Each structure stands twice: as C-alpha cells, then as structure tokens.
mmCIF file of C-alpha atoms in Angstrom:
data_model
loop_
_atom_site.group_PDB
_atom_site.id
_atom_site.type_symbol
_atom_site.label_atom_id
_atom_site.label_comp_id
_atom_site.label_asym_id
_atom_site.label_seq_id
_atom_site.Cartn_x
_atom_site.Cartn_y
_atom_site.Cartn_z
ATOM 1 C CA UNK A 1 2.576 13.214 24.048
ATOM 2 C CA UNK A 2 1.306 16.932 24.124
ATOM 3 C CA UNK A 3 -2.163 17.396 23.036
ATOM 4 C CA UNK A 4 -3.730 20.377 21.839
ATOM 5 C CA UNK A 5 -7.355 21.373 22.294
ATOM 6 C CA UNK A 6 -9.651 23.123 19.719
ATOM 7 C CA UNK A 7 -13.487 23.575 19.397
ATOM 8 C CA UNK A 8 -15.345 21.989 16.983
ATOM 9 C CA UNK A 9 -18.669 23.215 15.339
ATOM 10 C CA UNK A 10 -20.496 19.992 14.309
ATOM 11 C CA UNK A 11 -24.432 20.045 12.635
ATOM 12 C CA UNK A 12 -27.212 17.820 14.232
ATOM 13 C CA UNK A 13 -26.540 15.439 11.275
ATOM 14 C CA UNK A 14 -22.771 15.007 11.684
ATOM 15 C CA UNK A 15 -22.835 14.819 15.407
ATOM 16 C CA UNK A 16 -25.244 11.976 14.830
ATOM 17 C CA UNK A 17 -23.075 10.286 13.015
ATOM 18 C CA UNK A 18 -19.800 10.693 15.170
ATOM 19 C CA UNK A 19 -21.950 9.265 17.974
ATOM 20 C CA UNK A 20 -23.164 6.127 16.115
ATOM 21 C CA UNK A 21 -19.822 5.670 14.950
ATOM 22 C CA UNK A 22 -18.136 6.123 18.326
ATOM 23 C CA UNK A 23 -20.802 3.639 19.557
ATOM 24 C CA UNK A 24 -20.346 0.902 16.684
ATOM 25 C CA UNK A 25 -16.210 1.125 17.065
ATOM 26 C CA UNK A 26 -16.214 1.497 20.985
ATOM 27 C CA UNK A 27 -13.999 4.183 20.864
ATOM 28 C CA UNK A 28 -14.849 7.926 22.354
ATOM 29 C CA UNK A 29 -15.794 10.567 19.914
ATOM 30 C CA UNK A 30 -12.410 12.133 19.690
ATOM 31 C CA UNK A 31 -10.805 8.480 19.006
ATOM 32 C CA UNK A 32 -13.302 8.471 15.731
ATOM 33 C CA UNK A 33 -12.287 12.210 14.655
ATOM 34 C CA UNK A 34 -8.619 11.487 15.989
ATOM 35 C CA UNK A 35 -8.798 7.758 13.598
ATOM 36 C CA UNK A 36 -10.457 9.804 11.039
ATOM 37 C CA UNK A 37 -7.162 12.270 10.560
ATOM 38 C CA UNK A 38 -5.117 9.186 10.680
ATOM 39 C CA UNK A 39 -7.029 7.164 7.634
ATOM 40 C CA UNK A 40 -7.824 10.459 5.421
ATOM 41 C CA UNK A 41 -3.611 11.090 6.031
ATOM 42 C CA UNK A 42 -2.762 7.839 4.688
ATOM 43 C CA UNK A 43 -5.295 7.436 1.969
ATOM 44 C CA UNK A 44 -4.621 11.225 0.742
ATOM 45 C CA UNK A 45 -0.638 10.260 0.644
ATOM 46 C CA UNK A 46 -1.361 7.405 -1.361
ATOM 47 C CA UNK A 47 -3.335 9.181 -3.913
ATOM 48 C CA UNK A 48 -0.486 11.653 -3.889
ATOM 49 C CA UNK A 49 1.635 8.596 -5.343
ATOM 50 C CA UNK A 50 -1.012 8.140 -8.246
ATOM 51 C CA UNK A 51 -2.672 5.000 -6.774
ATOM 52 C CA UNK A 52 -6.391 4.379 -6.404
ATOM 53 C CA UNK A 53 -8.743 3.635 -3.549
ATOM 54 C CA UNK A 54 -10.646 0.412 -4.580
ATOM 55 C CA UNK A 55 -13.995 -1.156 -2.428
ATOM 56 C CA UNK A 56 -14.365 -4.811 -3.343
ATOM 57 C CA UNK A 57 -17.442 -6.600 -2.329
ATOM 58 C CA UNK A 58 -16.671 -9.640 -0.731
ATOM 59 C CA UNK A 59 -18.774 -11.969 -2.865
ATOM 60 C CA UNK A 60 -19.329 -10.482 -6.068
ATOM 61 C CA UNK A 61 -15.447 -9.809 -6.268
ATOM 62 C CA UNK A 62 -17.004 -6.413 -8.046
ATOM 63 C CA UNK A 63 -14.484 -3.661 -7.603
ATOM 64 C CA UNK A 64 -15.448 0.233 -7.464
ATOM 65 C CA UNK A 65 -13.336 3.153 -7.088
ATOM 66 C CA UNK A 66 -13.709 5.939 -4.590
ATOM 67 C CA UNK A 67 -13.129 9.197 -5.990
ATOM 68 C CA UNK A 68 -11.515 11.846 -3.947
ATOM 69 C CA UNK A 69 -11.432 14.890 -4.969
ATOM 70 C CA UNK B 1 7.784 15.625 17.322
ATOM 71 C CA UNK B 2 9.402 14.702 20.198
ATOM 72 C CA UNK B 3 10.211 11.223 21.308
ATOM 73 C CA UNK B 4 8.707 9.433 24.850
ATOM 74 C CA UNK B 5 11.146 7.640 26.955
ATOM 75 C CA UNK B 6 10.049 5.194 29.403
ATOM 76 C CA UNK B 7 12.392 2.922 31.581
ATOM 77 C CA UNK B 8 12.171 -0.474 31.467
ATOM 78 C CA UNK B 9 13.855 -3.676 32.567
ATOM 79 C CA UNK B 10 15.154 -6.710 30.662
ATOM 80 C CA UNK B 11 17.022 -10.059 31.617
ATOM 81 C CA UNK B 12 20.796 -9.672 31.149
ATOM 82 C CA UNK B 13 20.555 -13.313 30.481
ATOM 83 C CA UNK B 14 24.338 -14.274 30.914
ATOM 84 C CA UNK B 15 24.608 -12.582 34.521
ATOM 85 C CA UNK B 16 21.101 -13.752 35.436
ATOM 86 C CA UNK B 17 19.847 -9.958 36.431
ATOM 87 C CA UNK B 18 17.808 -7.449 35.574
ATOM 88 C CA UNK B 19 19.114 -4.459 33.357
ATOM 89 C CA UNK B 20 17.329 -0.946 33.242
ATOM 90 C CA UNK B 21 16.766 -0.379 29.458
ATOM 91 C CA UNK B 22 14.538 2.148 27.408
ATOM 92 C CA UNK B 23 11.565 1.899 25.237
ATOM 93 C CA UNK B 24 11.246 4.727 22.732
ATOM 94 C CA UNK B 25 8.381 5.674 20.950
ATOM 95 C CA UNK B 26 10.422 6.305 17.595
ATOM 96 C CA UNK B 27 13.238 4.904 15.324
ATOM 97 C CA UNK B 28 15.499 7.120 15.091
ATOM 98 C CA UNK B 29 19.025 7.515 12.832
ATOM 99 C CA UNK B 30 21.151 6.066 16.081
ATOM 100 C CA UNK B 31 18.900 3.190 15.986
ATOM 101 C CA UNK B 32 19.412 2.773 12.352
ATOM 102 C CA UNK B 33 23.093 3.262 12.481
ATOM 103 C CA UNK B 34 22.904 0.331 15.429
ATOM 104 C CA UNK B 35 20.730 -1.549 12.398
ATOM 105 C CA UNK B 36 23.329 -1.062 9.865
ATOM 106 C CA UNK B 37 26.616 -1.715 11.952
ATOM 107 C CA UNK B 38 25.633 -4.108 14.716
ATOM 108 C CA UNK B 39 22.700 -6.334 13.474
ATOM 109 C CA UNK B 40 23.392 -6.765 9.744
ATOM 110 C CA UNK B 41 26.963 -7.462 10.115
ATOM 111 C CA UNK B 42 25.851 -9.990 13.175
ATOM 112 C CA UNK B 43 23.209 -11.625 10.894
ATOM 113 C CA UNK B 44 25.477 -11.918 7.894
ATOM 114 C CA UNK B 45 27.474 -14.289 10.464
ATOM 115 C CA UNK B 46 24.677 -16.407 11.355
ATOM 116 C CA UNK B 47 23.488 -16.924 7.587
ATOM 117 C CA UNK B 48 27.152 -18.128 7.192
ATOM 118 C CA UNK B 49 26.963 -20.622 9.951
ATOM 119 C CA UNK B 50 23.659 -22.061 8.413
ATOM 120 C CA UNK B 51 25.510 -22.332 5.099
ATOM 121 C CA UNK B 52 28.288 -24.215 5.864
ATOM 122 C CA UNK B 53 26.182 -26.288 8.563
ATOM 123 C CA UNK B 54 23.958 -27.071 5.075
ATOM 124 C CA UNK B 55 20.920 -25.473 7.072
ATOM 125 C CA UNK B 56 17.929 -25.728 4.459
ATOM 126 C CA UNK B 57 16.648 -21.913 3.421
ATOM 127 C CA UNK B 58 13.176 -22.864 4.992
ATOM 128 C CA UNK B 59 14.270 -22.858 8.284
ATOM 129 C CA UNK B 60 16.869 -19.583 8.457
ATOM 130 C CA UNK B 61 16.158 -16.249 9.904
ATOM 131 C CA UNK B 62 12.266 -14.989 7.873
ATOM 132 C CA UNK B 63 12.831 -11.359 8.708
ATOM 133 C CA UNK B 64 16.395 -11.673 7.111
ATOM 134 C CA UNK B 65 15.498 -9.668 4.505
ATOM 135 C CA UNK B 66 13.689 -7.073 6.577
ATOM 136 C CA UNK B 67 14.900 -3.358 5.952
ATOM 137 C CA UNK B 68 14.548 -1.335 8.541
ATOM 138 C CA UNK B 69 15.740 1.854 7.116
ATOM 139 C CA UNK B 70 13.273 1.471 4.339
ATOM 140 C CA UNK B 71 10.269 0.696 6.597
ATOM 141 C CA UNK B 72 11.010 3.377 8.728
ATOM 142 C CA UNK B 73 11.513 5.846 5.409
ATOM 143 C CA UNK B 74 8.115 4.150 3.921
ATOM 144 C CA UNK B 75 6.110 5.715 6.857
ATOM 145 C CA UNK B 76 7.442 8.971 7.581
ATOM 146 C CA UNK B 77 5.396 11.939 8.544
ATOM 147 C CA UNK B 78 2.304 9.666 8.650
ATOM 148 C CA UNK B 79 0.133 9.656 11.682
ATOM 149 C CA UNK B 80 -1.458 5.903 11.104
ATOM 150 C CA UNK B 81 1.916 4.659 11.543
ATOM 151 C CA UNK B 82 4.232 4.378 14.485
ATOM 152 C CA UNK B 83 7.634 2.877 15.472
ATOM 153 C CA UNK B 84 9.260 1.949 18.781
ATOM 154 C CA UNK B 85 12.390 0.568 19.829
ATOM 155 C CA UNK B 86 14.057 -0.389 22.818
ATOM 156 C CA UNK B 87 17.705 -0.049 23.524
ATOM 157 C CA UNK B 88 20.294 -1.324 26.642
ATOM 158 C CA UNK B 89 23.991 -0.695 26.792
ATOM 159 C CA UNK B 90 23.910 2.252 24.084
ATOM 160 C CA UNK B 91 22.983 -0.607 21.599
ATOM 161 C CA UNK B 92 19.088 -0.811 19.754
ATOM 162 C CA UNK B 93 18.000 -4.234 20.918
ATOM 163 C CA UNK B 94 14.749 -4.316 19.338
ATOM 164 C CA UNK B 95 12.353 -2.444 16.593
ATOM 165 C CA UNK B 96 8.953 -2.385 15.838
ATOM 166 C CA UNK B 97 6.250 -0.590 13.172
ATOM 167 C CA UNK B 98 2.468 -0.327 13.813
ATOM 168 C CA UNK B 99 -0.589 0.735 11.856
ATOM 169 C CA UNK B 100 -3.398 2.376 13.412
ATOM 170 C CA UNK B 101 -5.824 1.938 10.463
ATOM 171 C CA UNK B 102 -6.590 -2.295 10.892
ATOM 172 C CA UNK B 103 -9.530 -3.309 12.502
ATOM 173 C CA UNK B 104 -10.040 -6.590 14.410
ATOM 174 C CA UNK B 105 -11.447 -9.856 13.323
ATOM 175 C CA UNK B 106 -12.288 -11.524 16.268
ATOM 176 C CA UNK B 107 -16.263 -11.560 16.365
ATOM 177 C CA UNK B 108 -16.630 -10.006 19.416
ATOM 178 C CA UNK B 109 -14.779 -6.911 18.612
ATOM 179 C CA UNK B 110 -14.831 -7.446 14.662
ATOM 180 C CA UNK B 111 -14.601 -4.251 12.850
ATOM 181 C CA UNK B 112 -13.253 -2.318 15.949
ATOM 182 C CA UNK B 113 -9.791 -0.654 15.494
ATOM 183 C CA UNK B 114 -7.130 -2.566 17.015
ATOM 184 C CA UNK B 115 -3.026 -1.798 16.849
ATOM 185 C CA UNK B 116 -2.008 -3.864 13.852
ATOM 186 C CA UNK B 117 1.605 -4.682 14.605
ATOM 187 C CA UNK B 118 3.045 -4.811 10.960
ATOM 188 C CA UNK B 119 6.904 -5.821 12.103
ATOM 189 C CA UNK B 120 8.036 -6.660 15.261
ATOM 190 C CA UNK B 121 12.025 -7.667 15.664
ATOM 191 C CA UNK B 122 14.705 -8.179 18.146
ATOM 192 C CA UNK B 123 18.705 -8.029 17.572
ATOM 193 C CA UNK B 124 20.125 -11.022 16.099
ATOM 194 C CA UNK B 125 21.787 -11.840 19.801
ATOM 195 C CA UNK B 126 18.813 -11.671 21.693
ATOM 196 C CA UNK B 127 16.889 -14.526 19.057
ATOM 197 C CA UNK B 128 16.714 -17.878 21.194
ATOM 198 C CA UNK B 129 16.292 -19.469 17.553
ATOM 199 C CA UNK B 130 19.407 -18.833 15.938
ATOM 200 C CA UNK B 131 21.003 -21.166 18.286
ATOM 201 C CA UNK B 132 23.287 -19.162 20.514
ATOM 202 C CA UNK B 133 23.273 -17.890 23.531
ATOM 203 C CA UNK B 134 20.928 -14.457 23.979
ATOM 204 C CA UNK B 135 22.399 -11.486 25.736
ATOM 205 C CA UNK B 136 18.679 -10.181 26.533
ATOM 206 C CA UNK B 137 15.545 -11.636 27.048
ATOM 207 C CA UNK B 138 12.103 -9.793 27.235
ATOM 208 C CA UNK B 139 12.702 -7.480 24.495
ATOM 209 C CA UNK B 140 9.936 -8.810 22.188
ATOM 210 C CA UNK B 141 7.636 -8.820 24.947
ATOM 211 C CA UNK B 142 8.447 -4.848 25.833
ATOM 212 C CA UNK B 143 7.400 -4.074 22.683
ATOM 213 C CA UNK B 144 4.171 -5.935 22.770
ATOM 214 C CA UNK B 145 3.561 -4.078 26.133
ATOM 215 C CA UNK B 146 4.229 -0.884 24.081
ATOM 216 C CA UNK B 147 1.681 -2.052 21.020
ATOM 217 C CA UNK B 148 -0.777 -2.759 23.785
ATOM 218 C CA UNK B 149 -0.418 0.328 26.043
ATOM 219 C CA UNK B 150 -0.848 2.558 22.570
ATOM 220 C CA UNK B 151 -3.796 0.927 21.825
ATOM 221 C CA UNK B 152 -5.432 2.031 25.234
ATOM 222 C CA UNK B 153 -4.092 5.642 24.982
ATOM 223 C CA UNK B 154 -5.790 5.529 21.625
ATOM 224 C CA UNK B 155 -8.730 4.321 23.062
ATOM 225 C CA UNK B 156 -8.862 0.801 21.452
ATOM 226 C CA UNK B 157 -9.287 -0.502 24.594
ATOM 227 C CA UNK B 158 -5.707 -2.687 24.418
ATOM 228 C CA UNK B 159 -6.985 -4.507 21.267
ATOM 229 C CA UNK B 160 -3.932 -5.254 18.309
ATOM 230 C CA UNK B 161 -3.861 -8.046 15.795
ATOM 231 C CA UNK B 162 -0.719 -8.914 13.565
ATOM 232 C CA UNK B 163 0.303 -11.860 11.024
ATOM 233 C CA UNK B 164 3.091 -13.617 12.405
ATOM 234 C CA UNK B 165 6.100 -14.948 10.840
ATOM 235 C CA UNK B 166 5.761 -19.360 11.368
ATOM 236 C CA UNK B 167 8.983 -19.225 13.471
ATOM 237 C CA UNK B 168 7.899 -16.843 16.256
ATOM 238 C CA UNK B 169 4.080 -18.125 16.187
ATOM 239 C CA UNK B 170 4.769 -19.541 19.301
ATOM 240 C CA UNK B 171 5.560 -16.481 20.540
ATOM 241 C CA UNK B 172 2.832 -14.879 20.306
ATOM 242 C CA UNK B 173 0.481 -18.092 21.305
ATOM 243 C CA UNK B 174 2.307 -19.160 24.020
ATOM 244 C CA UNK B 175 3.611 -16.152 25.904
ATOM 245 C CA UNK B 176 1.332 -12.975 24.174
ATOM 246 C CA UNK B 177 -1.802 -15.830 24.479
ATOM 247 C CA UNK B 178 -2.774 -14.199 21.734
ATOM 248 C CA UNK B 179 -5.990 -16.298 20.183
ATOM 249 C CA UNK B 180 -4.776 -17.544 16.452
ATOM 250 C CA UNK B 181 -7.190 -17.126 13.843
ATOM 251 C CA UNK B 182 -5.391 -19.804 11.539
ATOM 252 C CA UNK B 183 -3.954 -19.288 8.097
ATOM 253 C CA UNK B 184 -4.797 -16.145 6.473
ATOM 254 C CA UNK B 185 -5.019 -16.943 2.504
ATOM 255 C CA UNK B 186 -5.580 -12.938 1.893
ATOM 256 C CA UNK B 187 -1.988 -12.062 3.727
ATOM 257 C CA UNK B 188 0.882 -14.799 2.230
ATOM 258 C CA UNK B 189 -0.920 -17.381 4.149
ATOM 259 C CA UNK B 190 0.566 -16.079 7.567
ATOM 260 C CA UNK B 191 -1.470 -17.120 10.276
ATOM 261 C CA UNK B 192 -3.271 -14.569 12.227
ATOM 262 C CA UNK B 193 -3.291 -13.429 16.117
ATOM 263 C CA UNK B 194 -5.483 -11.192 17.757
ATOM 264 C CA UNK B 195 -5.545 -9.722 21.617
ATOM 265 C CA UNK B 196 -8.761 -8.442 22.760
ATOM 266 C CA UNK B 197 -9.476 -6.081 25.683
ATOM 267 C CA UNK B 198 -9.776 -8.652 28.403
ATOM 268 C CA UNK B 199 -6.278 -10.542 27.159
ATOM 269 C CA UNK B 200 -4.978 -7.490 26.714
ATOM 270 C CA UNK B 201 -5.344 -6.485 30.436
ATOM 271 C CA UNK B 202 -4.620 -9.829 31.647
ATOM 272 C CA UNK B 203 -1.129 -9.308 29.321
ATOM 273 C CA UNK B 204 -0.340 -6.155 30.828
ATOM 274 C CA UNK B 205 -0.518 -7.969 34.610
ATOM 275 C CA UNK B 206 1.704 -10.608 34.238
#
C-alpha cells in the first residue's frame, strides 16, 4: 500500500492527548490519527444518511446524542 | 486504489497437493461475477439436496442468505472497512469484510482496536459441512492470516475479534484457538471470539 507523508502542526494540548491516547490503545501515534480518519469517515457517512450518533450509558440505559456539526 | 496481490498456497484436496493461489486485498466485479454464477447457482443445489433429504432449516447453510454484492456495495469508498478474497483456478474461492472501528473485549487488551471480522466465507465446494467432497482446503484460514497480518500493519498488534456463525464455531476454537467469550446477548446471541497479540503470533507460526 503506498503511503504518503505530510507534516502535522499539533499544540502542547493536542499532542498531549494523541500521546495518552496512543498509550491507552497501544497503538503508535499515527495508528490513533490514521484510526481517527477511519471513525470520523464512517460516522460523517452515516450522518450523511440522516441517522444519529447515540452514547448510551451502560447502566442507566440513558441515551444522549452527539452533535456534529 | 490499487489492489495487493500476495501468493499463497492451498490443499487441492482431491489430488492431495498444494496449489499456488492468490489473496487479494479487495472484492472486485470478477469476484462478484464468480459470486453470482458459480456459488449461488452451486448453493441453490445444495439447499435442494437438504429439501428433498427433509434436512430441518436449523441445520442448512447460515450464511445462505449472505449478499455479497450488497456488502461489498454497503462499504464502498470507506476507509474503516476492508475486503479480501482469495481465488485458485480463475475461480473466487473465498470472501471476506472487516471493520477497523471494533475494539477488543478481552480484559487484557479491552478497549484496544482489534480487526473485527464482520463476514468471513468460503465457496460452497470448499465447505466440509455441506457434506461433499471439498475441492480446497485452507481457504478460511488464508483469510484469517490476512485479518491478522492487517491488524499488525495497522498497528493493532495482530489483535481481531468477530461473532461467529454456531456452525463454523469450531472453526475458529479449534483451529484459529481463538478464546470464546460465550454468547453475546447484544449481537443475535452469536457467541464471541477474540485473538490477542500473543495468539495472534503463535497463529501466524503454525
């Protein structure tokens, strides 16, 4: 598969959370921005076919949407 | 996007011998042509069989109803979702869809993102269930190799997880040792199967 590179300008703030992240899901940091592309792709598509991105909590059963804008 | 090619081998099972094949890492319109014309009419014939042999529904082909066109269709264009197939003799022998977006549930990688393999099949000849003799063996197993090498190129370490269909559970315990998770009430009560890293490399040795 042919990759191409580019150069990313990240804050302090954001580059502490891509590390945390890349820690907590053992994956490198460009796995977590790669996986990032990947879930933003799929949830964008679905929005795209008028359905709605839903969080349940586990015990409550208490549903909340996430707005995207 | 172009498509990867990598040789493989299978069992030609009749002739006892190994048979170069390929594993693709895309479903193409050949292989749903091959879907269309080779494995639908070849399934119709085993349905047929279990009808007049008075086979009860519950135990005929569960991925009869599988379209592959469709699932193929459902996921174009979208990067958390890949297909592979593998084909021998100019004929597709086997397909398969993954999603990149699950994450694992075993607890020592829980929440880590694994290769979910969503639908894994082989041609209706090479299915040692349908009670006939198989033209190829390994097939299934190629394509596990393939979820499990994609998950280290992603960097998931070799992790994937899938819900399997009752009659190939074995599959997946017994050759994929694969550890089962049991029933999963939130998925049609399939029951659950997850490789970690260290199964995953011990997989990829064998």
């Amino acid at each position: 598969m042919t990759k191409r590179t580019m150069t990313l300008n990240l804050t302090d703030d954001e580059m502490r959370v891509l590390v945390e992240l890349s820690e907590r899901k053992d994956l490198s940091k460009t796995s977590v921005l790669r996986q990032a592309l990947r879930l933003y792709q799929t949830v964008d598509a679905r929005l795209v076919r008028g359905e709605k991105l839903l969080f349940e909590n586990e015990t409550t059963k208490e549903k909340s949407e996430l707005m995207l804008l | 996007m172009s498509t990867e090619v990598s040789i493989i081998s299978l069992l030609d099972v009749k002739n006892s011998s190994s048979v170069q094949a390929e594993l693709r890492d895309s479903i193409g319109e050949v292989q749903l042509i091959d879907w269309h014309t080779q494995w639908q009419p070849q399934l119709f014939q085993v349905l047929n069989q279990l009808k007049q042999q008075g086979v009860p529904l519950s135990q005929w082909p569960q991925s009869r109803n599988w379209d592959w066109p469709q699932k193929t269709a459902q996921v174009a264009g979208l990067l958390a979702f890949k297909c592979f197939c593998v084909t021998c003799d100019g004929v597709t022998q086997g397909l398969m869809r993954v999603d990149l977006n699950k994450t694992a549930q075993v607890p020592e990688q829980k929440g880590r993102p694994l290769v979910y393999v969503e639908y894994l099949e082989v041609a209706p000849w090479n299915r040692p269930d349908l009670g006939q003799p198989i033209r190829f063996k390994g097939v299934g197993t190629a394509l596990m190799v393939a979820a499990v090498a994609l998950s280290e190129y992603e960097g998931f370490k070799g992790r994937i997880g899938l819900h399997s269909l009752p009659q190939s559970e074995d599959f997946y315990r017994i050759n994929c040792k694969m550890i089962d998770l049991g029933l999963d009430a939130n998925y049609q009560y399939l029951r659950y199967f997850e490789m970690t890293h260290e199964q995953a490399h011990a997989f990829l040795k064998e």
